[in-house]
Amino acid sequence: MTRVMAAAGEGGTQNFLVPNGTIFVVFVIFLLVLFFFYRFVVPPLTKAMAERDEMNRKQAEDRDNAQRKLAEAEQRYQEALAGARAEAGRIRDEARADAQKIREEMRADTDREVAEIHRRGEEQLAAQREEAVRSLRAEIGGLSTQLAERVLGRSLSDDGAHRSTVDGYLAELERAPATSEGKR
């Protein structure tokens, strides 16, 4: 303690309530630093914060617009999907109708072809019958003449009356099956 007193006695008496001159210098430096911050640091920070606030506001607007557009796009998608389903149903119904029409046309074509084949068969049958009748007429005429020659014992080949008799008989034979077919 004596040293503290001795040190206090050497430098004289100082009152701690009276400000020292360094405090004014420190205060002026503080004001200068405060002015520097206010003049050079605060405006760019304020500007950056304002830009960030503006960017956040713009992002919020963009997000709201994107959500609205997404909802509209989803609604259009649902409408298009419903339209496509309706169109697919309509196409399916048309395809069924077309298939039924094609089946009916094919059935009608087949019926026509069957009728044509039947008609041609009848024509061929009639032609073959005619050919058979002609062939039989020639054979029966020759055979009946030979039989008559044997029975009579004389030749009948040049006789025109006998030829007409044979032709008349063959004509009656031709008419006989036609009338029996008509009665069926």
Short mmCIF file of C-alpha atoms in Angstrom, two decimals:
data_model
loop_
_atom_site.label_atom_id
_atom_site.label_comp_id
_atom_site.label_asym_id
_atom_site.label_seq_id
_atom_site.Cartn_x
_atom_site.Cartn_y
_atom_site.Cartn_z
CA MET A 1 0.00 0.00 0.00
CA THR A 2 2.68 2.33 0.66
CA ARG A 3 3.79 2.01 -2.83
CA VAL A 4 0.40 3.05 -4.16
CA MET A 5 0.51 6.07 -1.97
CA ALA A 6 3.98 6.81 -2.97
CA ALA A 7 3.00 6.58 -6.63
CA ALA A 8 0.03 8.80 -6.04
CA GLY A 9 2.18 11.29 -4.28
CA GLU A 10 4.71 11.47 -7.06
CA GLY A 11 2.30 12.17 -9.89
CA GLY A 12 0.26 14.63 -7.99
CA THR A 13 -3.32 14.35 -7.21
CA GLN A 14 -5.61 13.32 -9.90
CA ASN A 15 -9.33 13.38 -9.66
CA PHE A 16 -10.95 10.42 -11.36
CA LEU A 17 -14.13 12.43 -11.88
CA VAL A 18 -12.44 14.85 -14.19
CA PRO A 19 -12.25 13.35 -17.67
CA ASN A 20 -8.93 12.60 -19.13
CA GLY A 21 -8.09 14.04 -22.57
CA THR A 22 -7.97 10.60 -24.19
CA ILE A 23 -11.67 10.14 -23.71
CA PHE A 24 -12.31 13.04 -26.08
CA VAL A 25 -10.01 11.57 -28.67
CA VAL A 26 -11.70 8.16 -28.34
CA PHE A 27 -15.12 9.86 -28.59
CA VAL A 28 -14.09 11.71 -31.77
CA ILE A 29 -12.71 8.48 -33.25
CA PHE A 30 -16.01 6.77 -32.34
CA LEU A 31 -17.95 9.54 -34.10
CA LEU A 32 -15.70 9.23 -37.15
CA VAL A 33 -16.22 5.45 -37.27
CA LEU A 34 -19.95 5.97 -36.81
CA PHE A 35 -19.98 8.54 -39.64
CA PHE A 36 -17.94 6.15 -41.85
CA PHE A 37 -20.44 3.33 -41.22
CA TYR A 38 -23.41 5.63 -41.76
CA ARG A 39 -21.95 7.07 -44.94
CA PHE A 40 -20.27 4.04 -46.59
CA VAL A 41 -21.51 0.80 -44.97
CA VAL A 42 -25.16 1.38 -44.12
CA PRO A 43 -26.37 2.52 -47.61
CA PRO A 44 -25.05 -0.56 -49.45
CA LEU A 45 -26.42 -2.80 -46.69
CA THR A 46 -29.77 -1.03 -46.86
CA LYS A 47 -29.76 -1.33 -50.63
CA ALA A 48 -28.84 -5.05 -50.46
CA MET A 49 -31.58 -5.66 -47.90
CA ALA A 50 -34.10 -3.80 -50.03
CA GLU A 51 -33.05 -5.84 -53.07
CA ARG A 52 -33.34 -9.02 -51.04
CA ASP A 53 -36.80 -8.00 -49.83
CA GLU A 54 -37.79 -7.20 -53.42
CA MET A 55 -36.37 -10.52 -54.58
CA ASN A 56 -38.31 -12.36 -51.86
CA ARG A 57 -41.50 -10.51 -52.80
CA LYS A 58 -40.93 -11.35 -56.49
CA GLN A 59 -40.24 -15.01 -55.64
CA ALA A 60 -43.46 -15.13 -53.62
CA GLU A 61 -45.38 -13.65 -56.57
CA ASP A 62 -43.69 -16.09 -58.96
CA ARG A 63 -44.52 -19.00 -56.65
CA ASP A 64 -48.16 -17.85 -56.47
CA ASN A 65 -48.27 -17.48 -60.28
CA ALA A 66 -46.67 -20.89 -60.72
CA GLN A 67 -49.21 -22.48 -58.36
CA ARG A 68 -52.06 -20.77 -60.20
CA LYS A 69 -50.67 -21.88 -63.58
CA LEU A 70 -50.18 -25.41 -62.23
CA ALA A 71 -53.80 -25.50 -61.08
CA GLU A 72 -54.97 -24.20 -64.48
CA ALA A 73 -52.76 -26.72 -66.31
CA GLU A 74 -54.06 -29.53 -64.13
CA GLN A 75 -57.63 -28.46 -64.86
CA ARG A 76 -56.91 -28.34 -68.61
CA TYR A 77 -55.24 -31.75 -68.34
CA GLN A 78 -58.28 -33.22 -66.59
CA GLU A 79 -60.60 -31.68 -69.22
CA ALA A 80 -58.39 -32.98 -72.05
CA LEU A 81 -58.27 -36.42 -70.41
CA ALA A 82 -62.05 -36.48 -70.08
CA GLY A 83 -62.35 -35.37 -73.72
CA ALA A 84 -59.89 -38.06 -74.82
CA ARG A 85 -61.82 -40.71 -72.91
CA ALA A 86 -65.06 -39.57 -74.51
CA GLU A 87 -63.38 -39.57 -77.93
CA ALA A 88 -61.99 -43.06 -77.30
CA GLY A 89 -65.46 -44.27 -76.33
CA ARG A 90 -66.94 -42.73 -79.45
CA ILE A 91 -64.23 -44.28 -81.64
CA ARG A 92 -64.76 -47.64 -79.96
CA ASP A 93 -68.52 -47.41 -80.61
CA GLU A 94 -67.89 -46.44 -84.23
CA ALA A 95 -65.47 -49.35 -84.61
CA ARG A 96 -68.08 -51.75 -83.24
CA ALA A 97 -70.69 -50.34 -85.62
CA ASP A 98 -68.23 -50.59 -88.52
CA ALA A 99 -67.36 -54.16 -87.54
CA GLN A 100 -71.06 -55.07 -87.46
CA LYS A 101 -71.57 -53.42 -90.84
CA ILE A 102 -68.56 -55.27 -92.29
CA ARG A 103 -69.88 -58.57 -90.90
CA GLU A 104 -73.27 -57.91 -92.49
CA GLU A 105 -71.65 -56.94 -95.80
CA MET A 106 -69.46 -60.04 -95.72
CA ARG A 107 -72.49 -62.18 -94.94
CA ALA A 108 -74.40 -60.58 -97.82
CA ASP A 109 -71.40 -61.06 -100.14
CA THR A 110 -71.13 -64.67 -99.05
CA ASP A 111 -74.85 -65.20 -99.63
CA ARG A 112 -74.49 -63.66 -103.11
CA GLU A 113 -71.47 -65.85 -103.85
CA VAL A 114 -73.33 -68.95 -102.65
CA ALA A 115 -76.32 -68.01 -104.82
CA GLU A 116 -73.98 -67.44 -107.78
CA ILE A 117 -72.23 -70.76 -107.18
CA HIS A 118 -75.62 -72.46 -106.88
CA ARG A 119 -76.83 -70.80 -110.11
CA ARG A 120 -73.65 -71.80 -111.95
CA GLY A 121 -73.99 -75.33 -110.60
CA GLU A 122 -77.55 -75.50 -111.87
CA GLU A 123 -76.44 -74.14 -115.24
CA GLN A 124 -73.64 -76.70 -115.41
CA LEU A 125 -76.04 -79.43 -114.35
CA ALA A 126 -78.52 -78.34 -117.04
CA ALA A 127 -75.72 -78.22 -119.63
CA GLN A 128 -74.51 -81.67 -118.61
CA ARG A 129 -78.08 -82.96 -118.73
CA GLU A 130 -78.49 -81.52 -122.23
CA GLU A 131 -75.21 -83.11 -123.27
CA ALA A 132 -76.26 -86.41 -121.75
CA VAL A 133 -79.65 -86.23 -123.53
CA ARG A 134 -77.94 -85.48 -126.85
CA SER A 135 -75.49 -88.29 -126.31
CA LEU A 136 -78.26 -90.68 -125.28
CA ARG A 137 -80.41 -89.61 -128.23
CA ALA A 138 -77.65 -90.51 -130.60
CA GLU A 139 -76.96 -93.79 -128.83
CA ILE A 140 -80.62 -94.73 -128.29
CA GLY A 141 -81.46 -93.86 -131.87
CA GLY A 142 -78.68 -96.08 -133.13
CA LEU A 143 -79.52 -98.88 -130.72
CA SER A 144 -83.26 -98.74 -131.41
CA THR A 145 -82.57 -98.85 -135.16
CA GLN A 146 -80.30 -101.85 -134.71
CA LEU A 147 -82.90 -103.55 -132.50
CA ALA A 148 -85.65 -102.87 -135.01
CA GLU A 149 -83.47 -104.19 -137.82
CA ARG A 150 -82.86 -107.38 -135.88
CA VAL A 151 -86.51 -107.77 -135.01
CA LEU A 152 -87.70 -107.03 -138.55
CA GLY A 153 -84.78 -108.65 -140.20
CA ARG A 154 -84.26 -105.86 -142.68
CA SER A 155 -82.18 -102.65 -142.86
CA LEU A 156 -83.77 -99.40 -141.63
CA SER A 157 -80.84 -97.06 -141.78
CA ASP A 158 -81.92 -95.10 -144.84
CA ASP A 159 -85.53 -94.86 -143.94
CA GLY A 160 -86.52 -91.24 -143.01
CA ALA A 161 -89.86 -92.29 -141.46
CA HIS A 162 -88.16 -94.47 -138.95
CA ARG A 163 -85.79 -91.67 -138.05
CA SER A 164 -88.74 -89.34 -137.30
CA THR A 165 -90.37 -92.03 -135.17
CA VAL A 166 -87.22 -92.39 -133.10
CA ASP A 167 -86.90 -88.62 -132.71
CA GLY A 168 -90.55 -88.37 -131.57
CA TYR A 169 -90.00 -91.11 -129.01
CA LEU A 170 -86.90 -89.38 -127.67
CA ALA A 171 -88.80 -86.09 -127.44
CA GLU A 172 -91.45 -87.84 -125.33
CA LEU A 173 -88.71 -89.17 -123.08
CA GLU A 174 -87.33 -85.68 -122.63
CA ARG A 175 -90.73 -84.32 -121.66
CA ALA A 176 -91.43 -87.12 -119.24
CA PRO A 177 -88.66 -86.29 -116.69
CA ALA A 178 -89.45 -82.55 -116.93
CA THR A 179 -93.10 -83.14 -115.97
CA SER A 180 -92.16 -85.53 -113.18
CA GLU A 181 -89.67 -82.93 -111.81
CA GLY A 182 -92.38 -80.21 -111.91
CA LYS A 183 -94.74 -82.41 -109.83
CA ARG A 184 -92.26 -82.79 -106.99
#
